[in-house]
Amino acid sequence: MRASLKHLIYLLIFLTFIFIGCETLRSSKPIVPIREYERMLVGRLDADYVGTETCLSACHYHDKIKRDFDSSTMGAQVIAKTGLPLVNCESCHGPGSLAIKGITPEKVKEDARRGIRTKCNYETLIDIKSLPAPAKSLICLKCHTANATFNLHNWNAGPHAINDVTCIDCHNVHKGPDLIVRKNDLANMCERCHQEIKAAFSLISHHPVPERKIYCTDCHNPHGSGNEKMLRRPTVKQTCTRCHAEKEGPFIFEHAENTEDCLTCHRPHGSVNNNLLTVRLPFLCLQCHSVHRTSATSSIEGKATFNTRCTDCHSQIHGSDLPSTSGKGRFIQ
Ligand code: HEC
Ligand code: HEC
Ligand code: HEC
Ligand code: HEC
Ligand code: HEC
Ligand code: HEC
Ligand code: HEC
Ligand code: HEC
Ligand code: HEC
C-alpha cells in the first residue's frame, strides 16, 4: 500500500513536469492537431455552398479571376465523369451564402447609381491570409494528396513545410489561366527567399542558372525529396554526374574517395574561384598534399610547383584510366 502511494506521488510529480513542459512548448509554438486545421478550413458553419454562378452572377467583379480560373487545369475539373474533384471558388474560400446574402442585381445597380461598388461580405469567407502555415497548405493538400500529386510525397517532412513555407508562397492560383510553373519563373520564385543563394550565382564562377541554361529544380525538388537539402538524387555525386557523366567513373585510378563527394573541391552554386572551386589552385591541393619537385621544373625543392596550377600537369584530376610514366595513377593523362 505504502509503495503504491509512493509511486502515485512520483507519477504526479512526473506529470506536473510534463504539463509544465507542454505549457512552454505551447506558448512558444502552438501545436495544433490536424483536426484543428481542418476545422479552420470548413468556413462558417452557418454558411452554405451556393456554387460559383450564384456567388458571382450578381456583381461580376471577379470576372477576370473566374475567366482565368475556368480555363486553368484546376477550373476545368467540372466534368463529373473525369472523376476528379470539382474545384470551384468555394473549394478554397469556403461556403459563400453569407457573403452574398442580400446582394441582388437590383442592389448592385442601385449602389452603382450612388457611386458605390457593392462589396460582398468577404469577412464571412475563410480568412486565408491569417491562417497558420500548415492550414494554408492544407487548403491545397485536401485535394493534392501525396497519391493524387506524386511530387508531394515528401512534402510534410520536407524543410519547406517544417519551416512554414506554404503552397501559396510559391503558387499563386490567380496569376492567370496557366498554373504550370514555367522554368523561367523559377529563379525569381526561389530567390525571393534565398537571397544568399542568389548572391552565390552572381559570383565569377557559377552554374548557368542566371543564364537560364539550368534551373534550381534540376537539382532540388522544392516539395521536399527525402534526400539531404531536398536534392533530387540520393547523393551529391549522383546529382552532379547526371549532367557531368564523364566524372562519374569508376576509373582505374581514382582520386582516393574524394570524388565521392564533389563538394570536397566544388561549390554547388557559385564561387569566387574558377571552376566553382572551394579554394583557389594550388591551395586547394595543398590542403591535403605538399608541394613537390619535378624534373620538368626548377630543382629548388619545395618551391617548384608552388606557383603553378597543379592541374597543368595533373589534368585528369577526377580520375583516369591511364597510368603516369612511373606506372602509377597520378592523373597526368
Ligand atoms: C485552389 C484554391 C482557390 C480557388 C479554387 C479560388 N481561390 Fe481565390 N484565392 C485563393 C488564395 C490562396 C488566395 C490568396 C489569399 C491571400 O493571400 O490573401 C485567393 C485570393 C482571392 C481573392 C483576393 C484578391 C486576389 O487576387 O488576391 C479573390 C477576389 C478571389 N481569390 C476570388 C476567387 C474566385 C472568384 C474564385 C473562383 C473563380 C476563386 N477565388 C477560386 C485560392 C483559391
Ligand atoms: C477541390 C480540390 C482542389 C483543391 C482544393 C486544390 N486543387 Fe489544385 N488541382 C486540382 C485538380 C483536380 C487539378 C488537375 C489535375 C491534376 O493536375 O492533378 C489540380 C491542378 C493543380 C495544378 C497543376 C496545374 C497544371 O496545369 O498542371 C496546380 C499547380 C495546383 N493544382 C495548385 C493548387 C494549389 C496551390 C492549391 C491550394 C491553394 C490547390 N491546387 C488546391 C484540385 C484541387
Ligand atoms: C518552394 C516553392 C514551392 C512550394 C512551397 C510548393 N511548390 Fe508546387 N511547384 C513548385 C515548382 C517549382 C513546381 C514545378 C515543377 C517542378 O519542377 O517540380 C511545382 C509544381 C507543382 C505542381 C504540378 C504542376 C506543374 O507545374 O508541374 C503541383 C500540383 C504543385 N506544385 C502543388 C503544390 C502544392 C499543393 C503545394 C503545397 C503542399 C506546393 N506545390 C508547394 C514550387 C513549389
Ligand atoms: C517563402 C520563402 C521561400 C521560398 C519562395 C523558397 N524557399 Fe527554400 N527555404 C525556405 C526556408 C524558410 C527554408 C529553411 C531554412 C533555410 O534552410 O534557409 C528553405 C530551405 C530550402 C533548402 C534547404 C533545405 C535543407 O535541407 O536545408 C533548399 C534546397 C531550398 N529551400 C530550395 C528552394 C527552391 C529550389 C525554391 C524555389 C522553387 C525555394 N527554396 C523557394 C524558404 C523559401
Ligand atoms: C547544380 C545543382 C544545383 C543547382 C542548379 C542549385 N542547387 Fe542548391 N544546392 C545544391 C547542392 C549539391 C546543395 C548541397 C550543399 C551542401 O550539402 O553543402 C545545395 C544546397 C542548397 C541550399 C541549402 C544551403 C545550405 O547552406 O544549407 C539551398 C537553400 C539551395 N541549395 C537553394 C538553391 C536555389 C534557390 C537554387 C536556384 C536559384 C539552387 N539551389 C540551385 C545543388 C544545386
Ligand atoms: C542540370 C545539369 C547540371 C548539373 C546537375 C550539374 N551541372 Fe555543373 N554545369 C552544368 C552546365 C550547363 C555548366 C556550364 C558548362 C559550360 O558553360 O560550358 C556546368 C559547369 C560546371 C563547372 C565548371 C564551372 C566553370 O566555372 O566553368 C563545374 C566545376 C561544375 N559544373 C560542377 C558541378 C558539380 C560539382 C555539380 C553537382 C553539385 C554539378 N556541376 C551539377 C550543368 C550541370
Ligand atoms: C580533389 C578535388 C576535386 C574533386 C573531389 C572534384 N573535382 Fe571537379 N575539378 C577539380 C579541379 C581542380 C578542377 C579544375 C580543373 C582544371 O583546372 O583544369 C575541376 C573541374 C571540374 C569541372 C569543369 C572542368 C571539366 O573538367 O569539365 C567539372 C564539370 C567538374 N570538375 C565536376 C566534378 C564533379 C561532378 C565531381 C564529383 C564527381 C568533382 N568535380 C569532384 C577538382 C575536383
Ligand atoms: C581532401 C584532400 C585532397 C585534396 C583537396 C586533393 N587530394 Fe589528391 N589525394 C588525396 C588522397 C587521400 C589521395 C590518395 C593518397 C594515396 O593513395 O596515397 C590523393 C591522391 C592524389 C594523387 C596520386 C598520388 C599517388 O601517390 O598516387 C595525385 C597526383 C593527387 N592526389 C593530386 C591532387 C591535386 C593536383 C589536387 C588539387 C587539384 C588534389 N590532389 C587535391 C587527397 C586530396
Ligand atoms: C610540371 C608538372 C607538375 C605540376 C605543376 C605538378 N605536378 Fe605533381 N607530379 C608530376 C609528375 C610528373 C609526378 C610523378 C608522376 C609519376 O609517378 O610518374 C607527380 C606526382 C605527384 C604526386 C604523387 C607523388 C608524390 O609526390 O606524392 C602528388 C601527390 C602530386 N604530384 C601532387 C601535386 C600537387 C598538389 C601539385 C600542385 C601544388 C602538383 N602535383 C603539381 C607533375 C606535376
Short mmCIF file of N, CA, C and O in Angstrom, two decimals, residues 147-225:
data_model
loop_
_atom_site.label_atom_id
_atom_site.label_comp_id
_atom_site.label_asym_id
_atom_site.label_seq_id
_atom_site.Cartn_x
_atom_site.Cartn_y
_atom_site.Cartn_z
N ASN A 147 -0.98 10.90 -53.00
CA ASN A 147 -1.36 9.96 -54.05
C ASN A 147 -1.79 10.67 -55.32
O ASN A 147 -1.47 10.23 -56.42
N ALA A 148 -2.50 11.77 -55.14
CA ALA A 148 -3.00 12.48 -56.31
C ALA A 148 -1.86 13.23 -57.01
O ALA A 148 -1.82 13.30 -58.22
N THR A 149 -0.97 13.80 -56.24
CA THR A 149 0.13 14.58 -56.81
C THR A 149 1.41 13.98 -56.28
O THR A 149 1.89 14.31 -55.20
N PHE A 150 1.98 13.09 -57.07
CA PHE A 150 3.06 12.25 -56.58
C PHE A 150 4.24 13.06 -56.05
O PHE A 150 4.88 12.70 -55.07
N ASN A 151 4.48 14.19 -56.72
CA ASN A 151 5.55 15.08 -56.33
C ASN A 151 5.52 15.48 -54.85
O ASN A 151 6.51 15.88 -54.28
N LEU A 152 4.35 15.38 -54.24
CA LEU A 152 4.20 15.88 -52.88
C LEU A 152 4.42 14.81 -51.82
O LEU A 152 4.15 15.02 -50.65
N HIS A 153 4.92 13.66 -52.26
CA HIS A 153 5.15 12.55 -51.34
C HIS A 153 5.94 12.93 -50.10
O HIS A 153 5.71 12.43 -49.02
N ASN A 154 6.93 13.79 -50.28
CA ASN A 154 7.80 14.13 -49.17
C ASN A 154 7.52 15.50 -48.57
O ASN A 154 8.32 16.04 -47.84
N TRP A 155 6.39 16.06 -48.95
CA TRP A 155 6.10 17.43 -48.53
C TRP A 155 6.15 17.61 -47.01
O TRP A 155 6.86 18.46 -46.49
N ASN A 156 5.37 16.80 -46.29
CA ASN A 156 5.20 17.05 -44.85
C ASN A 156 6.50 17.00 -44.07
O ASN A 156 6.68 17.73 -43.10
N ALA A 157 7.42 16.13 -44.49
CA ALA A 157 8.68 16.01 -43.76
C ALA A 157 9.74 16.93 -44.33
O ALA A 157 10.85 17.01 -43.82
N GLY A 158 9.42 17.65 -45.39
CA GLY A 158 10.42 18.47 -46.07
C GLY A 158 10.71 19.76 -45.32
O GLY A 158 9.89 20.26 -44.56
N PRO A 159 11.91 20.31 -45.56
CA PRO A 159 12.32 21.53 -44.86
C PRO A 159 11.40 22.73 -45.14
O PRO A 159 11.27 23.60 -44.30
N HIS A 160 10.79 22.78 -46.31
CA HIS A 160 9.89 23.91 -46.55
C HIS A 160 8.68 23.84 -45.64
O HIS A 160 8.36 24.80 -44.95
N ALA A 161 8.00 22.71 -45.62
CA ALA A 161 6.82 22.58 -44.76
C ALA A 161 7.19 22.82 -43.31
O ALA A 161 6.50 23.55 -42.59
N ILE A 162 8.30 22.25 -42.89
CA ILE A 162 8.71 22.37 -41.48
C ILE A 162 9.01 23.82 -41.12
O ILE A 162 8.77 24.26 -40.02
N ASN A 163 9.51 24.59 -42.09
CA ASN A 163 9.82 25.98 -41.82
C ASN A 163 8.69 26.93 -42.24
O ASN A 163 8.93 28.10 -42.55
N ASP A 164 7.48 26.40 -42.27
CA ASP A 164 6.29 27.23 -42.51
C ASP A 164 6.23 27.91 -43.87
O ASP A 164 5.62 28.96 -44.03
N VAL A 165 6.88 27.32 -44.86
CA VAL A 165 6.67 27.79 -46.23
C VAL A 165 5.42 27.06 -46.73
O VAL A 165 5.26 25.87 -46.49
N THR A 166 4.51 27.79 -47.37
CA THR A 166 3.25 27.17 -47.78
C THR A 166 3.14 27.11 -49.30
O THR A 166 3.88 27.80 -50.01
N CYS A 167 2.19 26.30 -49.77
CA CYS A 167 1.97 26.18 -51.21
C CYS A 167 1.80 27.56 -51.85
O CYS A 167 2.34 27.83 -52.92
N ILE A 168 1.03 28.42 -51.18
CA ILE A 168 0.71 29.69 -51.84
C ILE A 168 1.85 30.72 -51.74
O ILE A 168 1.76 31.78 -52.31
N ASP A 169 2.92 30.38 -51.03
CA ASP A 169 4.12 31.22 -51.11
C ASP A 169 4.74 31.08 -52.50
O ASP A 169 5.42 31.99 -52.98
N CYS A 170 4.57 29.92 -53.12
CA CYS A 170 5.15 29.71 -54.44
C CYS A 170 4.10 29.71 -55.55
O CYS A 170 4.37 30.17 -56.64
N HIS A 171 2.94 29.15 -55.28
CA HIS A 171 1.89 29.05 -56.31
C HIS A 171 0.84 30.12 -56.09
O HIS A 171 0.18 30.14 -55.06
N ASN A 172 0.69 31.01 -57.06
CA ASN A 172 -0.38 31.99 -57.00
C ASN A 172 -1.51 31.50 -57.90
O ASN A 172 -1.40 31.54 -59.11
N VAL A 173 -2.58 31.01 -57.28
CA VAL A 173 -3.63 30.38 -58.09
C VAL A 173 -4.39 31.38 -58.95
O VAL A 173 -5.14 30.98 -59.83
N HIS A 174 -4.21 32.68 -58.69
CA HIS A 174 -4.93 33.66 -59.51
C HIS A 174 -4.00 34.45 -60.41
O HIS A 174 -4.31 35.55 -60.85
N LYS A 175 -2.83 33.89 -60.69
CA LYS A 175 -1.89 34.67 -61.52
C LYS A 175 -2.32 34.70 -62.99
O LYS A 175 -1.88 35.56 -63.74
N GLY A 176 -3.17 33.77 -63.38
CA GLY A 176 -3.61 33.72 -64.76
C GLY A 176 -4.13 32.34 -65.06
O GLY A 176 -4.25 31.51 -64.15
N PRO A 177 -4.45 32.07 -66.32
CA PRO A 177 -5.04 30.77 -66.66
C PRO A 177 -4.05 29.61 -66.57
O PRO A 177 -4.45 28.46 -66.51
N ASP A 178 -2.75 29.92 -66.59
CA ASP A 178 -1.76 28.85 -66.64
C ASP A 178 -1.15 28.64 -65.27
O ASP A 178 -0.40 29.49 -64.78
N LEU A 179 -1.45 27.50 -64.65
CA LEU A 179 -0.95 27.27 -63.30
C LEU A 179 0.35 26.49 -63.29
O LEU A 179 0.98 26.32 -62.25
N ILE A 180 0.75 25.98 -64.47
CA ILE A 180 2.01 25.25 -64.53
C ILE A 180 3.16 26.22 -64.23
O ILE A 180 3.14 27.35 -64.68
N VAL A 181 4.10 25.75 -63.42
CA VAL A 181 5.25 26.60 -63.12
C VAL A 181 6.20 26.54 -64.31
O VAL A 181 6.68 25.47 -64.67
N ARG A 182 6.45 27.69 -64.93
CA ARG A 182 7.37 27.74 -66.06
C ARG A 182 8.79 27.89 -65.54
O ARG A 182 9.04 28.58 -64.57
N LYS A 183 9.72 27.26 -66.26
CA LYS A 183 11.11 27.30 -65.82
C LYS A 183 11.60 28.73 -65.64
O LYS A 183 12.40 29.02 -64.76
N ASN A 184 11.11 29.62 -66.50
CA ASN A 184 11.59 30.99 -66.42
C ASN A 184 11.13 31.73 -65.17
O ASN A 184 11.69 32.74 -64.80
N ASP A 185 10.07 31.23 -64.53
CA ASP A 185 9.61 31.89 -63.30
C ASP A 185 10.45 31.48 -62.10
O ASP A 185 10.37 32.08 -61.03
N LEU A 186 11.22 30.40 -62.29
CA LEU A 186 11.82 29.75 -61.13
C LEU A 186 12.79 30.61 -60.36
O LEU A 186 12.70 30.72 -59.14
N ALA A 187 13.72 31.24 -61.07
CA ALA A 187 14.76 31.98 -60.37
C ALA A 187 14.11 32.98 -59.41
O ALA A 187 14.41 33.00 -58.22
N ASN A 188 13.15 33.74 -59.90
CA ASN A 188 12.50 34.72 -59.04
C ASN A 188 11.77 34.06 -57.89
O ASN A 188 11.77 34.54 -56.76
N MET A 189 11.11 32.95 -58.19
CA MET A 189 10.32 32.27 -57.17
C MET A 189 11.21 31.88 -55.99
O MET A 189 10.84 32.06 -54.83
N CYS A 190 12.37 31.36 -56.28
CA CYS A 190 13.22 30.86 -55.21
C CYS A 190 14.05 31.97 -54.57
O CYS A 190 14.25 31.99 -53.36
N GLU A 191 14.49 32.91 -55.40
CA GLU A 191 15.44 33.90 -54.88
C GLU A 191 14.78 34.91 -53.95
O GLU A 191 15.45 35.54 -53.14
N ARG A 192 13.48 35.04 -54.08
CA ARG A 192 12.74 35.93 -53.17
C ARG A 192 13.12 35.61 -51.72
O ARG A 192 13.32 36.51 -50.92
N CYS A 193 13.22 34.36 -51.39
CA CYS A 193 13.55 33.99 -50.01
C CYS A 193 15.03 33.61 -49.85
O CYS A 193 15.56 33.71 -48.77
N HIS A 194 15.64 33.14 -50.92
CA HIS A 194 17.02 32.65 -50.80
C HIS A 194 18.01 33.65 -51.37
O HIS A 194 18.69 33.39 -52.37
N GLN A 195 18.10 34.80 -50.72
CA GLN A 195 18.98 35.88 -51.18
C GLN A 195 20.45 35.45 -51.23
O GLN A 195 21.19 35.82 -52.13
N GLU A 196 20.86 34.66 -50.24
CA GLU A 196 22.28 34.29 -50.17
C GLU A 196 22.63 33.35 -51.32
O GLU A 196 23.75 33.37 -51.83
N ILE A 197 21.67 32.56 -51.78
CA ILE A 197 21.91 31.68 -52.93
C ILE A 197 21.96 32.53 -54.20
O ILE A 197 22.81 32.34 -55.07
N LYS A 198 21.09 33.51 -54.26
CA LYS A 198 21.09 34.41 -55.40
C LYS A 198 22.47 35.08 -55.51
O LYS A 198 23.04 35.19 -56.59
N ALA A 199 23.00 35.50 -54.36
CA ALA A 199 24.31 36.15 -54.34
C ALA A 199 25.38 35.20 -54.88
O ALA A 199 26.25 35.61 -55.65
N ALA A 200 25.30 33.92 -54.48
CA ALA A 200 26.30 32.95 -54.94
C ALA A 200 26.30 32.86 -56.46
O ALA A 200 27.34 32.73 -57.10
N PHE A 201 25.11 32.94 -57.05
CA PHE A 201 25.02 32.81 -58.51
C PHE A 201 25.53 34.04 -59.24
O PHE A 201 25.60 34.04 -60.46
N SER A 202 25.84 35.11 -58.50
CA SER A 202 26.37 36.28 -59.20
C SER A 202 27.89 36.33 -59.11
O SER A 202 28.52 37.26 -59.60
N LEU A 203 28.51 35.30 -58.49
CA LEU A 203 29.97 35.26 -58.43
C LEU A 203 30.56 34.89 -59.80
O LEU A 203 29.85 34.37 -60.66
N ILE A 204 31.86 35.16 -59.95
CA ILE A 204 32.50 34.98 -61.27
C ILE A 204 32.23 33.60 -61.84
O ILE A 204 31.86 33.45 -62.99
N SER A 205 32.48 32.58 -61.01
CA SER A 205 32.24 31.23 -61.50
C SER A 205 30.92 30.75 -60.92
O SER A 205 30.72 30.76 -59.71
N HIS A 206 30.00 30.40 -61.79
CA HIS A 206 28.71 29.94 -61.28
C HIS A 206 28.05 29.01 -62.28
O HIS A 206 28.34 29.06 -63.47
N HIS A 207 27.18 28.16 -61.77
CA HIS A 207 26.36 27.35 -62.66
C HIS A 207 25.44 28.29 -63.43
O HIS A 207 24.94 29.26 -62.86
N PRO A 208 25.20 28.01 -64.71
CA PRO A 208 24.47 28.99 -65.53
C PRO A 208 22.97 29.04 -65.23
O PRO A 208 22.16 28.89 -66.13
N VAL A 209 22.64 29.28 -63.96
CA VAL A 209 21.23 29.46 -63.60
C VAL A 209 20.73 30.85 -64.01
O VAL A 209 19.66 30.95 -64.62
N PRO A 210 21.49 31.91 -63.74
CA PRO A 210 21.03 33.23 -64.21
C PRO A 210 20.90 33.28 -65.73
O PRO A 210 20.07 34.02 -66.26
N GLU A 211 21.71 32.49 -66.43
CA GLU A 211 21.66 32.45 -67.90
C GLU A 211 20.54 31.55 -68.39
O GLU A 211 20.34 31.36 -69.59
N ARG A 212 19.82 30.94 -67.42
CA ARG A 212 18.69 30.07 -67.71
C ARG A 212 19.06 28.87 -68.58
O ARG A 212 18.31 28.45 -69.46
N LYS A 213 20.25 28.33 -68.34
CA LYS A 213 20.61 27.07 -69.01
C LYS A 213 20.28 25.90 -68.10
O LYS A 213 19.96 24.81 -68.57
N ILE A 214 20.43 26.07 -66.80
CA ILE A 214 19.93 25.07 -65.86
C ILE A 214 19.14 25.79 -64.77
O ILE A 214 19.19 27.01 -64.67
N TYR A 215 18.39 25.02 -63.98
CA TYR A 215 17.43 25.62 -63.06
C TYR A 215 17.56 25.00 -61.67
O TYR A 215 18.02 23.87 -61.52
N CYS A 216 17.11 25.75 -60.68
CA CYS A 216 17.15 25.24 -59.30
C CYS A 216 16.53 23.84 -59.23
O CYS A 216 17.04 22.97 -58.54
N THR A 217 15.46 23.65 -59.97
CA THR A 217 14.74 22.39 -59.86
C THR A 217 15.43 21.24 -60.59
O THR A 217 14.97 20.11 -60.50
N ASP A 218 16.51 21.51 -61.34
CA ASP A 218 17.28 20.40 -61.90
C ASP A 218 17.94 19.63 -60.76
O ASP A 218 18.17 18.43 -60.85
N CYS A 219 18.29 20.34 -59.71
CA CYS A 219 18.99 19.69 -58.61
C CYS A 219 18.10 19.51 -57.37
O CYS A 219 18.28 18.56 -56.62
N HIS A 220 17.15 20.43 -57.16
CA HIS A 220 16.31 20.36 -55.96
C HIS A 220 14.86 20.08 -56.31
O HIS A 220 14.37 20.52 -57.34
N ASN A 221 14.17 19.39 -55.41
CA ASN A 221 12.73 19.30 -55.52
C ASN A 221 12.12 20.19 -54.44
O ASN A 221 12.21 19.88 -53.25
N PRO A 222 11.51 21.30 -54.85
CA PRO A 222 11.05 22.27 -53.85
C PRO A 222 9.97 21.71 -52.92
O PRO A 222 9.67 22.29 -51.89
N HIS A 223 9.38 20.57 -53.30
CA HIS A 223 8.36 19.97 -52.44
C HIS A 223 8.96 19.02 -51.42
O HIS A 223 8.23 18.35 -50.70
N GLY A 224 10.28 18.95 -51.36
CA GLY A 224 10.92 18.01 -50.44
C GLY A 224 11.20 16.71 -51.19
O GLY A 224 10.47 16.37 -52.12
N SER A 225 12.28 16.04 -50.82
CA SER A 225 12.63 14.87 -51.62
C SER A 225 13.03 13.66 -50.78
O SER A 225 13.19 12.57 -51.29
#
